[in-house]
Tab-separated table of C-alpha atoms and ligand atoms in Angstrom:
chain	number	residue	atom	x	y	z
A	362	UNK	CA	-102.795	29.953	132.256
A	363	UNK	CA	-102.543	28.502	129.067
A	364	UNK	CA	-103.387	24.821	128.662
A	365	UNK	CA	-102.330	22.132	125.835
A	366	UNK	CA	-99.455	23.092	124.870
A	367	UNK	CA	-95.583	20.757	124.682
A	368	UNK	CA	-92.811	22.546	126.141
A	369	UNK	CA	-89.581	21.126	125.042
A	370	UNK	CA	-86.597	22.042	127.026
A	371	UNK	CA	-82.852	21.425	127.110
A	372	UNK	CA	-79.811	22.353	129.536
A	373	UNK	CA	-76.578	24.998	129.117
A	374	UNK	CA	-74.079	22.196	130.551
A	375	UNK	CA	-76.133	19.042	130.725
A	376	UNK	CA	-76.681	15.783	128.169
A	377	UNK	CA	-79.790	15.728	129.046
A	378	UNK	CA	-83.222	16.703	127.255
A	379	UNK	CA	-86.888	17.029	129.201
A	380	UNK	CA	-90.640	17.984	127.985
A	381	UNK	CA	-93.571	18.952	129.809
A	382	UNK	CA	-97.103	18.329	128.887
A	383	UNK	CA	-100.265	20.078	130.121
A	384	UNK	CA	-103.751	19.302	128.805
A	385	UNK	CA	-107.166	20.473	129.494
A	386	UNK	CA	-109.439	20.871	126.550
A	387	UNK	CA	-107.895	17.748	124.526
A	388	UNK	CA	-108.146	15.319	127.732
A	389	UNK	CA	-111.990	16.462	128.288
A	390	UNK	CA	-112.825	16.295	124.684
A	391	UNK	CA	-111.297	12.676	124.363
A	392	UNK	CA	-113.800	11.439	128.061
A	393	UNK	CA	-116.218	13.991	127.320
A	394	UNK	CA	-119.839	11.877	125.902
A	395	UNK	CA	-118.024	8.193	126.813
A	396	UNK	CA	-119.135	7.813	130.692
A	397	UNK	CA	-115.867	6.291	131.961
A	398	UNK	CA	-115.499	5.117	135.220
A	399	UNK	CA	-113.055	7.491	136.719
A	400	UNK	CA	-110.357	5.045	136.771
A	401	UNK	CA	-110.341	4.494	133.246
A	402	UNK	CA	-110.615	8.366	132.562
A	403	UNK	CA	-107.297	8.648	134.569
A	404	UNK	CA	-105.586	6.476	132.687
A	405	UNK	CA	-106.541	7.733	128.980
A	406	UNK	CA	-105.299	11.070	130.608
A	407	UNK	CA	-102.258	9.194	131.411
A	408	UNK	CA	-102.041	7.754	128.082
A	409	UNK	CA	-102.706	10.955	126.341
A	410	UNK	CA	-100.317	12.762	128.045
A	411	UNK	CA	-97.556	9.391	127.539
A	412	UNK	CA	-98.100	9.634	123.380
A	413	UNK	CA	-97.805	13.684	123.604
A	414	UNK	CA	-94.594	13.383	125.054
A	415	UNK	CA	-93.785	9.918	122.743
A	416	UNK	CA	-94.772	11.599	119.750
A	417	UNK	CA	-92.060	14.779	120.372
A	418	UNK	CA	-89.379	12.614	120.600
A	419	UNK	CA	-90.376	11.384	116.764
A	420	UNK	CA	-87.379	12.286	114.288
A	421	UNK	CA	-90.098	12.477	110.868
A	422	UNK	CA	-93.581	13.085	110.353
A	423	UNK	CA	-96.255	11.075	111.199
A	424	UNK	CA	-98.441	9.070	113.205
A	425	UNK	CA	-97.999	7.052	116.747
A	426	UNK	CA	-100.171	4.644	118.501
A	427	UNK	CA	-99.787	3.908	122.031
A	428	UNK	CA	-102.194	0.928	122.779
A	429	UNK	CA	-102.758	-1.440	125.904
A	430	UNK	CA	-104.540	-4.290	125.313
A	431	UNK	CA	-105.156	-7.075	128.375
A	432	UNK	CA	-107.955	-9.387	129.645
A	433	UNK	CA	-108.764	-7.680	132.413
A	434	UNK	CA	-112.018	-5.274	133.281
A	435	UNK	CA	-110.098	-2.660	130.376
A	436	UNK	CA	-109.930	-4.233	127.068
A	437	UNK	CA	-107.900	-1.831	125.361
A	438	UNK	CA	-107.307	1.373	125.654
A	439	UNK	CA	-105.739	3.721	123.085
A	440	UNK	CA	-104.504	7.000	122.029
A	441	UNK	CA	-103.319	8.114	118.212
A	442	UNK	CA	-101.597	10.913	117.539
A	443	UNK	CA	-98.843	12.544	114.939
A	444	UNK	CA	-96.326	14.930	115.133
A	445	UNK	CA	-98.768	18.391	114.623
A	446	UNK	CA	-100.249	17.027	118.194
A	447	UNK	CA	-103.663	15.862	116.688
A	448	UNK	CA	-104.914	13.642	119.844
A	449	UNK	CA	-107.981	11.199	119.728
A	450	UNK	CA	-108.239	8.016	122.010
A	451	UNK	CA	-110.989	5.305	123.327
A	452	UNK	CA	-110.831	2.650	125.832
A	453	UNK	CA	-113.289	-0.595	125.733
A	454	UNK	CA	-114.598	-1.760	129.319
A	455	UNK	CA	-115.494	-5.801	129.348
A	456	UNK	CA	-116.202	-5.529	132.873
A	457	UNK	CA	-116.597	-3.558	136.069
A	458	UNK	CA	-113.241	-1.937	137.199
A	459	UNK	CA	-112.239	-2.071	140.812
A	460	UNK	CA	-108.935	-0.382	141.127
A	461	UNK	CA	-106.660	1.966	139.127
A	462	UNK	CA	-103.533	0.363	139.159
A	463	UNK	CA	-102.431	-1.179	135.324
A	464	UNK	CA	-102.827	-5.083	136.329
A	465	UNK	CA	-106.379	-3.963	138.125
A	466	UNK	CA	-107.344	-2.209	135.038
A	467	UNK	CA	-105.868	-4.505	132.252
A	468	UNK	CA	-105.123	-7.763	133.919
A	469	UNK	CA	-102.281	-9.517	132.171
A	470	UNK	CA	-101.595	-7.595	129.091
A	471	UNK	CA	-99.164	-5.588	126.734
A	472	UNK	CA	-98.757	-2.291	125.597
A	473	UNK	CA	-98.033	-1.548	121.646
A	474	UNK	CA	-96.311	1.084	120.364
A	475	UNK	CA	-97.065	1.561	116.604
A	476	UNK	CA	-94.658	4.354	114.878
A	477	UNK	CA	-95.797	5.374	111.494
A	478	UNK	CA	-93.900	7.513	109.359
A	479	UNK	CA	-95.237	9.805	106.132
A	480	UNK	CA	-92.390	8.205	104.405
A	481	UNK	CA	-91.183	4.944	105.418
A	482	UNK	CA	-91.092	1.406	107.287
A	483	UNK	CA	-93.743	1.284	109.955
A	484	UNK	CA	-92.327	0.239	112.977
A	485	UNK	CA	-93.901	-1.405	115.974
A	486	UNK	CA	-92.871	-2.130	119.725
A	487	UNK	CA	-94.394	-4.631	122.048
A	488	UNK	CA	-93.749	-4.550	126.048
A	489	UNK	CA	-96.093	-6.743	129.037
A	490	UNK	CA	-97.685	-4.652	131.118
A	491	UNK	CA	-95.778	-6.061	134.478
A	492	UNK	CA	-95.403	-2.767	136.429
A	493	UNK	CA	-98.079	-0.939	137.963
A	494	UNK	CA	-97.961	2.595	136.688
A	495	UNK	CA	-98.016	3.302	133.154
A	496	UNK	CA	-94.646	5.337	133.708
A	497	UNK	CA	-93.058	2.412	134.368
A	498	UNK	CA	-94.181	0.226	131.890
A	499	UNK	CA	-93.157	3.001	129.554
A	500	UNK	CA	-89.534	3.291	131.326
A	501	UNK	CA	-89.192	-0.148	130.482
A	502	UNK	CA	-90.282	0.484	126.834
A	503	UNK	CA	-87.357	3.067	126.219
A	504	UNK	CA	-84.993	0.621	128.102
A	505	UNK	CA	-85.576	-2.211	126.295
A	506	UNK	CA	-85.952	-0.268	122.734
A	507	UNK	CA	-84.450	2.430	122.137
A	508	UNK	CA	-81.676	1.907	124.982
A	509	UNK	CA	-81.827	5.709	126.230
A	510	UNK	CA	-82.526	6.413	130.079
A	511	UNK	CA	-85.561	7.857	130.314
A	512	UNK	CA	-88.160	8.670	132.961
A	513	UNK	CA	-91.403	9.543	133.329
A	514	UNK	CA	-93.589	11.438	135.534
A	515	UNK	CA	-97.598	11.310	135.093
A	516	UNK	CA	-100.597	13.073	136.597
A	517	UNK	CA	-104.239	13.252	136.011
A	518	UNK	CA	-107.594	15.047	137.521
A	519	UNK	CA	-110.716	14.131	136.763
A	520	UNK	CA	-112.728	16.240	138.348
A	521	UNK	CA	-115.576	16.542	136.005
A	522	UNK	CA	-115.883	19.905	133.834
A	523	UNK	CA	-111.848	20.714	135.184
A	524	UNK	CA	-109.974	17.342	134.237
A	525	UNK	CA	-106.538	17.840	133.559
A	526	UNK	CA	-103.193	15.897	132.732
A	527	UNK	CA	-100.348	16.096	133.019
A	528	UNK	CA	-96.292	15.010	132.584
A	529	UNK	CA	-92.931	15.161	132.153
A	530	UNK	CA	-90.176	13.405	130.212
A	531	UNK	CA	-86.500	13.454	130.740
A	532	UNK	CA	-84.011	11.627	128.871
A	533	UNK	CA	-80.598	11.167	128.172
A	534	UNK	CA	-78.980	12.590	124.973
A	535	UNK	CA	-77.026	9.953	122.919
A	536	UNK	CA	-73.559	11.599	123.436
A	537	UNK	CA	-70.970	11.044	126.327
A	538	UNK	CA	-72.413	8.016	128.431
A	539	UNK	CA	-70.926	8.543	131.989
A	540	UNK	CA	-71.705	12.497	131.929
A	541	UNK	CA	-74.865	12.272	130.574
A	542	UNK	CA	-75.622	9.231	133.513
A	543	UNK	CA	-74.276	11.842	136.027
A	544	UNK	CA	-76.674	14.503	134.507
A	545	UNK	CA	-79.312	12.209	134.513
A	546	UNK	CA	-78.932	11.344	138.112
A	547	UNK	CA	-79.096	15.103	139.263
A	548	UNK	CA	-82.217	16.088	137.423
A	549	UNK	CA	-83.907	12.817	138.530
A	550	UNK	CA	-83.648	13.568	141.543
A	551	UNK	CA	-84.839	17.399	141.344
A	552	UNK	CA	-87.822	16.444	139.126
A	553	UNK	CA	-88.984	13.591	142.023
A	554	UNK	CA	-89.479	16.862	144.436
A	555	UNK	CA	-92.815	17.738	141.938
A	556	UNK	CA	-96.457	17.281	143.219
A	557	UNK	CA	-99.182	16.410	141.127
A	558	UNK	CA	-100.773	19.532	141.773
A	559	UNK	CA	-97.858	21.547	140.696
A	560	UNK	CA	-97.679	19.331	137.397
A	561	UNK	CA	-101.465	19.993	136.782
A	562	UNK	CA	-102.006	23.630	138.000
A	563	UNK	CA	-98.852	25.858	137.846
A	564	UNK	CA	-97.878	27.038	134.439
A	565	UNK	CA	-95.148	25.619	132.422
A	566	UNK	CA	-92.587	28.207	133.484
A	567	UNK	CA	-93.213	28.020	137.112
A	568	UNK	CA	-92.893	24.083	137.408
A	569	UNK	CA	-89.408	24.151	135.207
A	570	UNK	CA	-88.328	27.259	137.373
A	571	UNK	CA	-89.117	25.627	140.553
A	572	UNK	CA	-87.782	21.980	139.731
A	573	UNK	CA	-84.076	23.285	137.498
A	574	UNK	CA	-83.702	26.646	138.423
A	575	UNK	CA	-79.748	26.574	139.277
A	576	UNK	CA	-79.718	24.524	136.080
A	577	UNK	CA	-81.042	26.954	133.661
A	578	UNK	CA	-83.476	25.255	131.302
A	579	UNK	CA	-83.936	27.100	127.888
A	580	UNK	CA	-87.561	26.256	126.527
A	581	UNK	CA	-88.220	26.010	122.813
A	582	UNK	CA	-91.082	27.476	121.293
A	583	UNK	CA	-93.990	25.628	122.782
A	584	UNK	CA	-96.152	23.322	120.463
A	585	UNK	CA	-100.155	23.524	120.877
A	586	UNK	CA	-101.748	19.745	121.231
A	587	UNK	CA	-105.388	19.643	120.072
A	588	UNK	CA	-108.318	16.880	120.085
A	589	UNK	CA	-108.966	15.709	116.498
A	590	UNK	CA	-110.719	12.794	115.642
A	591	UNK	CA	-110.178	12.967	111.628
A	592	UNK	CA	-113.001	10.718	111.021
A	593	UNK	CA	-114.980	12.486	107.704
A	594	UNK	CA	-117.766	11.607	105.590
A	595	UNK	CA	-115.876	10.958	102.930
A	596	UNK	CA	-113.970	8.475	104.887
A	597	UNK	CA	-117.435	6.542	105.571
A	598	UNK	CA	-117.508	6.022	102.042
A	599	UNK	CA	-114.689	5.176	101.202
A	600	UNK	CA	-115.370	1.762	103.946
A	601	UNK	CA	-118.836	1.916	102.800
A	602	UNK	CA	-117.737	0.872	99.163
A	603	UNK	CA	-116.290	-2.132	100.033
A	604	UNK	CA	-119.332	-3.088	101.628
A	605	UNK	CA	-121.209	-3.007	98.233
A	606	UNK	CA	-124.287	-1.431	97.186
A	607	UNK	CA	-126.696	-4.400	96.817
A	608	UNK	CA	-125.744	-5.426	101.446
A	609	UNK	CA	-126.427	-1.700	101.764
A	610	UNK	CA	-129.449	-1.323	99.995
A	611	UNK	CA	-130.448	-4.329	102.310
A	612	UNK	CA	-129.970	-2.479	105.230
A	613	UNK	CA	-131.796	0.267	103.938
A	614	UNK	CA	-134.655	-2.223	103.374
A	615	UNK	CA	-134.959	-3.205	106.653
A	616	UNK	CA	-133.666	-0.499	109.172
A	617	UNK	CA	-134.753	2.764	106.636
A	618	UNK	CA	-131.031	4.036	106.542
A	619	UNK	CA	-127.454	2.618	107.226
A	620	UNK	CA	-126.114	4.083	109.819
A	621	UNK	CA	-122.187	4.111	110.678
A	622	UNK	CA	-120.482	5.947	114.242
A	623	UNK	CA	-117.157	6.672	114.721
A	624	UNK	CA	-115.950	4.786	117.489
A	625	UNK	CA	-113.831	7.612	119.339
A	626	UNK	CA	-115.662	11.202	118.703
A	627	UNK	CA	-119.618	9.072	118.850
A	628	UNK	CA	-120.457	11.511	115.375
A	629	UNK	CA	-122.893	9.569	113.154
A	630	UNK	CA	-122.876	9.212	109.704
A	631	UNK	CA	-126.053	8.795	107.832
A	632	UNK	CA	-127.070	6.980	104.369
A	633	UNK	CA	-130.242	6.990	102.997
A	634	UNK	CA	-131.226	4.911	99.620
A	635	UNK	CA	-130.593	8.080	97.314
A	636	UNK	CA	-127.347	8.349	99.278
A	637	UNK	CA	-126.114	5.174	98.584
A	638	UNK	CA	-127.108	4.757	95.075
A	639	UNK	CA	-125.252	8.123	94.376
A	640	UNK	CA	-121.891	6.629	95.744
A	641	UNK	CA	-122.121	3.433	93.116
A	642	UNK	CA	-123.021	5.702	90.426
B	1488	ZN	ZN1	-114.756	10.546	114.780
C-alpha cells in the first residue's frame, strides 16, 4: 500500500470536508538517529500527522509551525512544514518521561501555531495545553480561532523499523450553519467507529469506504508528504557570517575546525581555517 500521501475528500450532499493522513517513511525519518523514548516518538507522530492535516487546510503558500512548549519532562516539541508537504520536526527531553498523556509529557504548557505565508502577514495562534490528547487541544484551537467545527482523530505505531501515523480531519464548510451542524453530527459519529489499526494499516480507500460508504466521498488527487530538513551548507554560512571571522578563526585555534549540526536531521557541517577565510574574502 502506498504510504505518505494526503487524501482530501468532500461529500455529494454534505457541508462538510475531511482528510486523511498516512505516514511511514516521513515519521521514521523525523525519530530515526534521535533515541526517543517511545512516548515522545508517539507524539511527534501525532504532531506530524496534526501539521499535515493543518497545513492542507492553508488557503496560500507557505510555511506552518505547530509547536508545544511546557515545563514538564518534554520541553518542546515541534514540527514545520509548508504547503508542498516538506515535514521536519524535533522534540527536547529535560527529564525522564513517565506517561504519554500531554500534561505527563509537557506539564503545564501551550501549543503555538505559527502560519507563514510566501506573501503576507505572519500570523500566530496560542492555546494551553489543558486536555489530554493532542486532538483535543487542537479541537479547541479551531474552536477558539478559526470558529469552524472540527475534529480530529490521531494514531501512531512505533514499532521500531514499521512506525506509522496516522489521522483524520473533518470539518465543517463555512456555508449553511444548521445543515452543515447536522452533517457534522452524522459523519462524527461514523468516523468514531475507526480503530487505530484500520487508520494505520488499511489503505486510504478502504478506511473512507468502510467509515462513509452510503455517503459517497469523492477523493481529490492525493498529495505525497515527504521528510525534508532544508538545512544546506550555504545556509551555515550565511549564520556563520554573523559570527565573524576573527571568533571563528578562534575556534579554529583551539578545537582545529568549527563545527555546526543541524538540530533536526543531526548532518554536520564542517569549517576548516581555509574554509573560513574563503567566506570573508
Ligand atoms: Zn538538517
Amino acid at each position: 500500500m502506498q504510504k505518505d500521501l494526503l487524501h482530501r475528500y468532500i461529500f455529494d450532499n454534505l457541508d462538510v470536508r475531511g482528510e486523511l493522513v498516512q505516514l511511514q517513511q516521513t515519521f521514521q525519518e523525523i525519530i530515526g538517529n534521535h533515541d526517543y523514548p517511545d512516548a515522545v516518538q508517539a507524539l511527534l507522530g501525532e504532531l506530524l500527522v496534526a501539521t499535515s492535516l493543518l497545513t492542507a487546510t492553508l488557503k496560500f503558500e507557505g510555511e506552518i509551525a505547530v509547536q508545544l512548549q511546557g515545563d514538564g519532562p518534554v520541553k518542546y516539541a515541534v514540527i514545520n512544514g509548508d504547503h508542498q508537504q516538506n515535514m521536519r520536526g524535533i522534540a527536547r527531553l529535560q527529564d525522564d518521561v513517565d506517561g504519554s498523556s500531554i500534561q505527563e509529557l509537557l506539564g503545564q504548557g501551550y501549543m503555538v501555531l505559527t502560519i507563514t505565508p510566501i506573501k503576507g502577514e505572519r500570523y500566530q495562534g496560542i492555546v494551553p495545553l489543558t486536555k489530554p490528547t493532542l486532538a483535543e487541544c487542537l479541537e479547541m484551537y479551531f474552536e477558539q480561532s478559526e470558529q469552524l467545527q472540527t475534529r480530529l482523530w490521531l494514531a501512531t505505531s512505533t514499532q521500531s523499523e514499521h512506525a506509522k501515523a496516522s489521522g483524520l480531519l473533518l470539518q465543517v464548510l463555512p456555508v449553511d450553519q444548521a445543515k452543515s451542524k447536522e452533517d457534522f453530527k452524522h459523519l462524527e459519529a461514523l468516523t468514531d467507529t475507526i480503530k487505530a489499526e484500520e487508520m494505520l494499516n488499511l489503505d486510504a480507500h478502504t478506511v473512507l469506504t468502510r467509515l462513509y460508504h452510503e455517503d459517497n466521498p469523492k477523493l481529490f488527487e492525493p498529495q505525497h508528504i515527504q521528510y525534508r530538513c532544508g538545512c544546506s551548507r550555504e545556509k551555515t554560512i550565511d549564520a556563520l557570517v554573523n559570527v565573524g571571522m576573527d571568533a571563528l578563526l578562534e575556534d579554529i585555534a583551539q578545537h582545529g575546525e568549527v563545527k555546526i549540526s543541524c538540530h533536526y536531521c543531526l548532518t554536520d557541517y564542517r569549517f576548516n581555517e581555509q574554509d573560513v577565510r574563503a567566506i570573508f574574502n
